[in-house]
């Protein structure tokens, strides 16, 4: 722009530029949410119908999620995803967005970013086989319902294994995302080093997403309260990673 332009022209041009950038960010997020939603819907439908689960649509959703969070920002991603009223859909897209932010913050290589976001997007595929009255029950599950709900980790693993298109690292993440370092998790009661690095990261994103999800019957939990709950899980979660996750969240707001 030439130096002799009147200030109002410069301001108008800058405002236009800011508007374009904001518009692009908005578009990246809506495109990412749509693509990730399509990937997830296809996957869950196949799992529900007992058909072999294919990974092609999932792969197509991963790049748009990373681009959305990188260009549009995590806050925009969360605001969009929180408006979806299907609990499982909302949850999986929240975990995927959080994982994308975490991976970008940690400076993961391109391949590892994709691996982590893939596991995050599909980690609860086993919920496709859990009865809806348990899955969407408002409030606490009774012990019998909880036992049914907890089968989703092993079911998800089996559904993906039977499909024959899922890599071993992702399979392990799907099976073990509810394992805790002290052995109190499920389905296999793994302890410490038996739980891989990516699973540890995924579990943190999963718990944070569950705490901060938006449901019509409860008020949203503030980010600081969710971080305090994670920080109180010393012994179950790796605190170094919880702190790093907190930094990734703080960097996103
Ligand atoms: Fe789960
Ligand atoms: Fe989950």
Tab-separated table of C-alpha atoms and ligand atoms in Angstrom:
chain	number	residue	atom	x	y	z
A	1	UNK	CA	0.000	0.000	0.000
A	2	UNK	CA	1.482	3.472	-0.888
A	3	UNK	CA	2.470	5.657	2.089
A	4	UNK	CA	0.376	8.672	1.023
A	5	UNK	CA	-3.007	6.915	1.450
A	6	UNK	CA	-5.398	8.570	3.913
A	7	UNK	CA	-5.595	6.784	7.296
A	8	UNK	CA	-9.237	5.773	6.813
A	9	UNK	CA	-8.326	3.906	3.614
A	10	UNK	CA	-5.573	2.023	5.450
A	11	UNK	CA	-7.967	1.187	8.296
A	12	UNK	CA	-10.630	-0.023	5.848
A	13	UNK	CA	-8.102	-2.226	4.046
A	14	UNK	CA	-6.871	-3.706	7.332
A	15	UNK	CA	-10.420	-4.308	8.550
A	16	UNK	CA	-11.150	-6.057	5.280
A	17	UNK	CA	-8.048	-8.218	5.721
A	18	UNK	CA	-8.997	-9.101	9.306
A	19	UNK	CA	-12.490	-9.967	8.085
A	20	UNK	CA	-11.052	-12.258	5.409
A	21	UNK	CA	-8.786	-13.982	7.952
A	22	UNK	CA	-11.677	-14.460	10.400
A	23	UNK	CA	-13.844	-15.751	7.562
A	24	UNK	CA	-11.170	-18.236	6.515
A	25	UNK	CA	-10.778	-19.428	10.093
A	26	UNK	CA	-14.529	-19.895	10.347
A	27	UNK	CA	-14.584	-21.845	7.078
A	28	UNK	CA	-11.691	-24.095	8.135
A	29	UNK	CA	-13.533	-25.000	11.328
A	30	UNK	CA	-16.906	-25.664	9.706
A	31	UNK	CA	-15.236	-27.750	6.986
A	32	UNK	CA	-13.286	-29.703	9.616
A	33	UNK	CA	-16.363	-30.368	11.755
A	34	UNK	CA	-18.375	-31.522	8.727
A	35	UNK	CA	-15.632	-33.843	7.443
A	36	UNK	CA	-14.892	-35.271	10.886
A	37	UNK	CA	-18.622	-35.743	11.488
A	38	UNK	CA	-19.030	-37.611	8.195
A	39	UNK	CA	-16.069	-39.843	9.027
A	40	UNK	CA	-17.464	-40.598	12.446
A	41	UNK	CA	-21.038	-41.201	11.263
A	42	UNK	CA	-19.848	-43.687	8.625
A	43	UNK	CA	-17.659	-45.511	11.105
A	44	UNK	CA	-20.345	-45.741	13.792
A	45	UNK	CA	-22.983	-46.880	11.278
A	46	UNK	CA	-20.748	-49.735	10.087
A	47	UNK	CA	-19.905	-50.728	13.646
A	48	UNK	CA	-23.589	-50.618	14.663
A	49	UNK	CA	-24.642	-52.735	11.687
A	50	UNK	CA	-21.933	-55.315	12.354
A	51	UNK	CA	-20.310	-54.585	8.995
A	52	UNK	CA	-16.524	-54.608	8.558
A	53	UNK	CA	-15.284	-51.205	9.643
A	54	UNK	CA	-13.312	-49.392	6.922
A	55	UNK	CA	-10.777	-46.680	7.638
A	56	UNK	CA	-10.899	-44.719	4.367
A	57	UNK	CA	-13.470	-42.151	5.507
A	58	UNK	CA	-11.684	-41.762	8.839
A	59	UNK	CA	-8.421	-40.963	7.064
A	60	UNK	CA	-10.181	-38.289	4.988
A	61	UNK	CA	-11.377	-36.581	8.169
A	62	UNK	CA	-7.983	-36.244	9.891
A	63	UNK	CA	-6.355	-33.508	7.780
A	64	UNK	CA	-9.423	-31.235	8.015
A	65	UNK	CA	-9.451	-31.580	11.832
A	66	UNK	CA	-5.790	-30.564	12.119
A	67	UNK	CA	-6.245	-27.707	9.646
A	68	UNK	CA	-9.351	-26.487	11.475
A	69	UNK	CA	-7.592	-26.357	14.840
A	70	UNK	CA	-4.408	-24.871	13.390
A	71	UNK	CA	-6.088	-22.191	11.263
A	72	UNK	CA	-9.358	-21.651	13.105
A	73	UNK	CA	-8.176	-22.214	16.676
A	74	UNK	CA	-9.319	-24.690	19.295
A	75	UNK	CA	-11.785	-22.243	20.892
A	76	UNK	CA	-13.721	-21.954	17.635
A	77	UNK	CA	-13.646	-25.731	17.201
A	78	UNK	CA	-15.008	-26.328	20.711
A	79	UNK	CA	-17.728	-23.667	20.331
A	80	UNK	CA	-18.941	-25.338	17.140
A	81	UNK	CA	-18.792	-28.899	18.443
A	82	UNK	CA	-20.511	-28.030	21.735
A	83	UNK	CA	-23.654	-27.105	19.818
A	84	UNK	CA	-24.182	-30.731	18.687
A	85	UNK	CA	-26.706	-32.513	20.854
A	86	UNK	CA	-25.731	-36.127	20.116
A	87	UNK	CA	-23.535	-36.915	23.120
A	88	UNK	CA	-21.210	-39.451	21.474
A	89	UNK	CA	-20.753	-37.366	18.331
A	90	UNK	CA	-19.997	-34.265	20.394
A	91	UNK	CA	-17.599	-36.192	22.648
A	92	UNK	CA	-15.573	-37.789	19.843
A	93	UNK	CA	-15.196	-34.481	17.986
A	94	UNK	CA	-14.169	-32.747	21.220
A	95	UNK	CA	-11.495	-35.368	21.912
A	96	UNK	CA	-10.275	-35.123	18.299
A	97	UNK	CA	-9.957	-31.307	18.515
A	98	UNK	CA	-8.194	-31.468	21.886
A	99	UNK	CA	-5.813	-34.100	20.514
A	100	UNK	CA	-5.062	-31.922	17.490
A	101	UNK	CA	-4.248	-28.951	19.742
A	102	UNK	CA	-2.111	-31.154	22.031
A	103	UNK	CA	-0.213	-32.666	19.068
A	104	UNK	CA	0.412	-29.246	17.506
A	105	UNK	CA	1.510	-27.806	20.855
A	106	UNK	CA	3.935	-30.700	21.442
A	107	UNK	CA	5.379	-30.227	17.948
A	108	UNK	CA	4.582	-33.751	16.790
A	109	UNK	CA	5.812	-34.822	13.386
A	110	UNK	CA	3.131	-34.770	10.694
A	111	UNK	CA	2.729	-38.561	10.823
A	112	UNK	CA	2.352	-38.592	14.619
A	113	UNK	CA	-0.200	-35.759	14.491
A	114	UNK	CA	-2.326	-37.911	12.206
A	115	UNK	CA	-1.822	-41.020	14.345
A	116	UNK	CA	-2.926	-39.237	17.506
A	117	UNK	CA	-5.947	-37.490	15.968
A	118	UNK	CA	-7.008	-40.777	14.322
A	119	UNK	CA	-7.013	-42.566	17.692
A	120	UNK	CA	-8.877	-39.651	19.292
A	121	UNK	CA	-11.593	-39.521	16.651
A	122	UNK	CA	-12.353	-43.250	16.761
A	123	UNK	CA	-11.490	-44.135	20.381
A	124	UNK	CA	-15.145	-44.656	21.386
A	125	UNK	CA	-16.308	-46.550	18.265
A	126	UNK	CA	-17.379	-49.382	20.583
A	127	UNK	CA	-20.175	-47.125	21.880
A	128	UNK	CA	-21.970	-47.871	18.592
A	129	UNK	CA	-22.905	-51.199	20.197
A	130	UNK	CA	-23.999	-49.832	23.584
A	131	UNK	CA	-27.801	-49.463	24.061
A	132	UNK	CA	-28.882	-45.841	23.631
A	133	UNK	CA	-30.754	-45.769	26.951
A	134	UNK	CA	-27.431	-46.383	28.708
A	135	UNK	CA	-25.325	-44.275	26.354
A	136	UNK	CA	-27.539	-41.199	26.611
A	137	UNK	CA	-28.817	-41.621	30.160
A	138	UNK	CA	-28.800	-38.275	31.934
A	139	UNK	CA	-26.970	-38.507	35.255
A	140	UNK	CA	-25.199	-41.441	36.849
A	141	UNK	CA	-25.251	-45.029	35.586
A	142	UNK	CA	-26.085	-47.796	38.076
A	143	UNK	CA	-23.462	-50.568	38.540
A	144	UNK	CA	-25.058	-52.887	35.936
A	145	UNK	CA	-25.314	-50.087	33.370
A	146	UNK	CA	-21.739	-49.054	34.123
A	147	UNK	CA	-20.544	-52.610	33.484
A	148	UNK	CA	-22.282	-52.554	30.075
A	149	UNK	CA	-20.892	-49.105	29.269
A	150	UNK	CA	-17.372	-50.263	30.106
A	151	UNK	CA	-17.499	-52.989	27.489
A	152	UNK	CA	-17.170	-50.287	24.793
A	153	UNK	CA	-13.359	-50.264	24.939
A	154	UNK	CA	-12.965	-53.981	24.199
A	155	UNK	CA	-15.862	-53.899	21.681
A	156	UNK	CA	-14.263	-50.987	19.813
A	157	UNK	CA	-10.973	-52.838	19.641
A	158	UNK	CA	-12.675	-55.980	18.337
A	159	UNK	CA	-14.758	-54.131	15.743
A	160	UNK	CA	-11.667	-52.405	14.337
A	161	UNK	CA	-9.524	-55.553	14.495
A	162	UNK	CA	-12.171	-57.513	12.599
A	163	UNK	CA	-12.269	-54.796	9.913
A	164	UNK	CA	-8.597	-55.549	9.207
A	165	UNK	CA	-7.704	-51.970	8.213
A	166	UNK	CA	-6.629	-50.498	11.543
A	167	UNK	CA	-2.963	-50.310	12.618
A	168	UNK	CA	-1.793	-51.873	15.933
A	169	UNK	CA	-1.027	-48.532	17.652
A	170	UNK	CA	-4.555	-47.246	17.027
A	171	UNK	CA	-6.061	-50.590	18.049
A	172	UNK	CA	-4.192	-50.435	21.330
A	173	UNK	CA	-5.276	-46.830	21.961
A	174	UNK	CA	-8.924	-47.754	21.393
A	175	UNK	CA	-8.734	-50.722	23.779
A	176	UNK	CA	-6.740	-48.987	26.505
A	177	UNK	CA	-7.980	-45.399	26.678
A	178	UNK	CA	-9.595	-46.089	30.091
A	179	UNK	CA	-6.512	-47.707	31.640
A	180	UNK	CA	-4.900	-45.868	34.588
A	181	UNK	CA	-1.217	-45.945	35.604
A	182	UNK	CA	-2.102	-47.383	39.051
A	183	UNK	CA	-3.918	-50.374	37.516
A	184	UNK	CA	-7.428	-49.161	38.426
A	185	UNK	CA	-8.588	-48.782	34.814
A	186	UNK	CA	-10.207	-51.179	32.353
A	187	UNK	CA	-10.534	-53.474	30.415
A	188	UNK	CA	-7.149	-55.088	31.190
A	189	UNK	CA	-6.045	-53.343	34.416
A	190	UNK	CA	-2.728	-52.357	32.842
A	191	UNK	CA	-0.104	-50.758	35.106
A	192	UNK	CA	2.572	-48.089	34.506
A	193	UNK	CA	4.845	-48.897	31.576
A	194	UNK	CA	2.288	-51.287	30.098
A	195	UNK	CA	0.406	-48.152	29.017
A	196	UNK	CA	1.990	-46.515	25.956
A	197	UNK	CA	2.700	-42.821	25.548
A	198	UNK	CA	-0.040	-42.115	23.031
A	199	UNK	CA	-2.642	-43.826	25.212
A	200	UNK	CA	-1.586	-41.676	28.171
A	201	UNK	CA	-2.072	-38.521	26.108
A	202	UNK	CA	-5.404	-39.739	24.762
A	203	UNK	CA	-6.742	-40.560	28.235
A	204	UNK	CA	-6.038	-36.985	29.370
A	205	UNK	CA	-7.891	-35.520	26.344
A	206	UNK	CA	-10.752	-37.993	26.886
A	207	UNK	CA	-11.302	-37.101	30.550
A	208	UNK	CA	-11.035	-33.360	29.876
A	209	UNK	CA	-13.581	-33.654	27.036
A	210	UNK	CA	-15.993	-35.621	29.234
A	211	UNK	CA	-15.736	-33.036	32.014
A	212	UNK	CA	-16.267	-30.034	29.745
A	213	UNK	CA	-18.938	-31.464	27.418
A	214	UNK	CA	-22.139	-29.447	27.026
A	215	UNK	CA	-25.364	-31.253	27.875
A	216	UNK	CA	-28.827	-29.692	28.208
A	217	UNK	CA	-29.275	-30.970	31.778
A	218	UNK	CA	-26.075	-29.626	33.336
A	219	UNK	CA	-24.129	-26.392	33.404
A	220	UNK	CA	-20.745	-26.431	31.670
A	221	UNK	CA	-17.660	-26.974	33.833
A	222	UNK	CA	-15.085	-24.153	33.597
A	223	UNK	CA	-11.716	-25.094	32.085
A	224	UNK	CA	-9.875	-24.371	35.355
A	225	UNK	CA	-12.100	-26.805	37.291
A	226	UNK	CA	-11.518	-29.555	34.704
A	227	UNK	CA	-7.752	-28.984	34.907
A	228	UNK	CA	-7.937	-29.166	38.719
A	229	UNK	CA	-9.661	-32.564	38.485
A	230	UNK	CA	-6.963	-33.851	36.121
A	231	UNK	CA	-4.250	-32.511	38.450
A	232	UNK	CA	-5.862	-34.398	41.366
A	233	UNK	CA	-5.479	-37.691	39.474
A	234	UNK	CA	-1.802	-38.048	40.386
A	235	UNK	CA	-0.880	-41.730	40.308
A	236	UNK	CA	-3.493	-42.455	37.648
A	237	UNK	CA	-2.331	-39.980	34.992
A	238	UNK	CA	1.203	-38.826	34.237
A	239	UNK	CA	1.411	-35.357	35.828
A	240	UNK	CA	4.121	-34.157	33.448
A	241	UNK	CA	1.705	-34.776	30.573
A	242	UNK	CA	-1.244	-33.223	32.448
A	243	UNK	CA	0.834	-30.044	32.904
A	244	UNK	CA	1.788	-30.080	29.262
A	245	UNK	CA	-1.892	-30.523	28.308
A	246	UNK	CA	-2.740	-27.520	30.536
A	247	UNK	CA	-0.133	-25.475	28.680
A	248	UNK	CA	-1.606	-26.574	25.329
A	249	UNK	CA	-5.088	-25.500	26.469
A	250	UNK	CA	-3.830	-22.173	27.833
A	251	UNK	CA	-1.998	-21.507	24.567
A	252	UNK	CA	-5.276	-21.995	22.689
A	253	UNK	CA	-7.317	-19.317	24.505
B	1	LIG	FE1	-14.288	-44.455	26.179
B	2	LIG	FE1	-14.217	-41.161	25.309
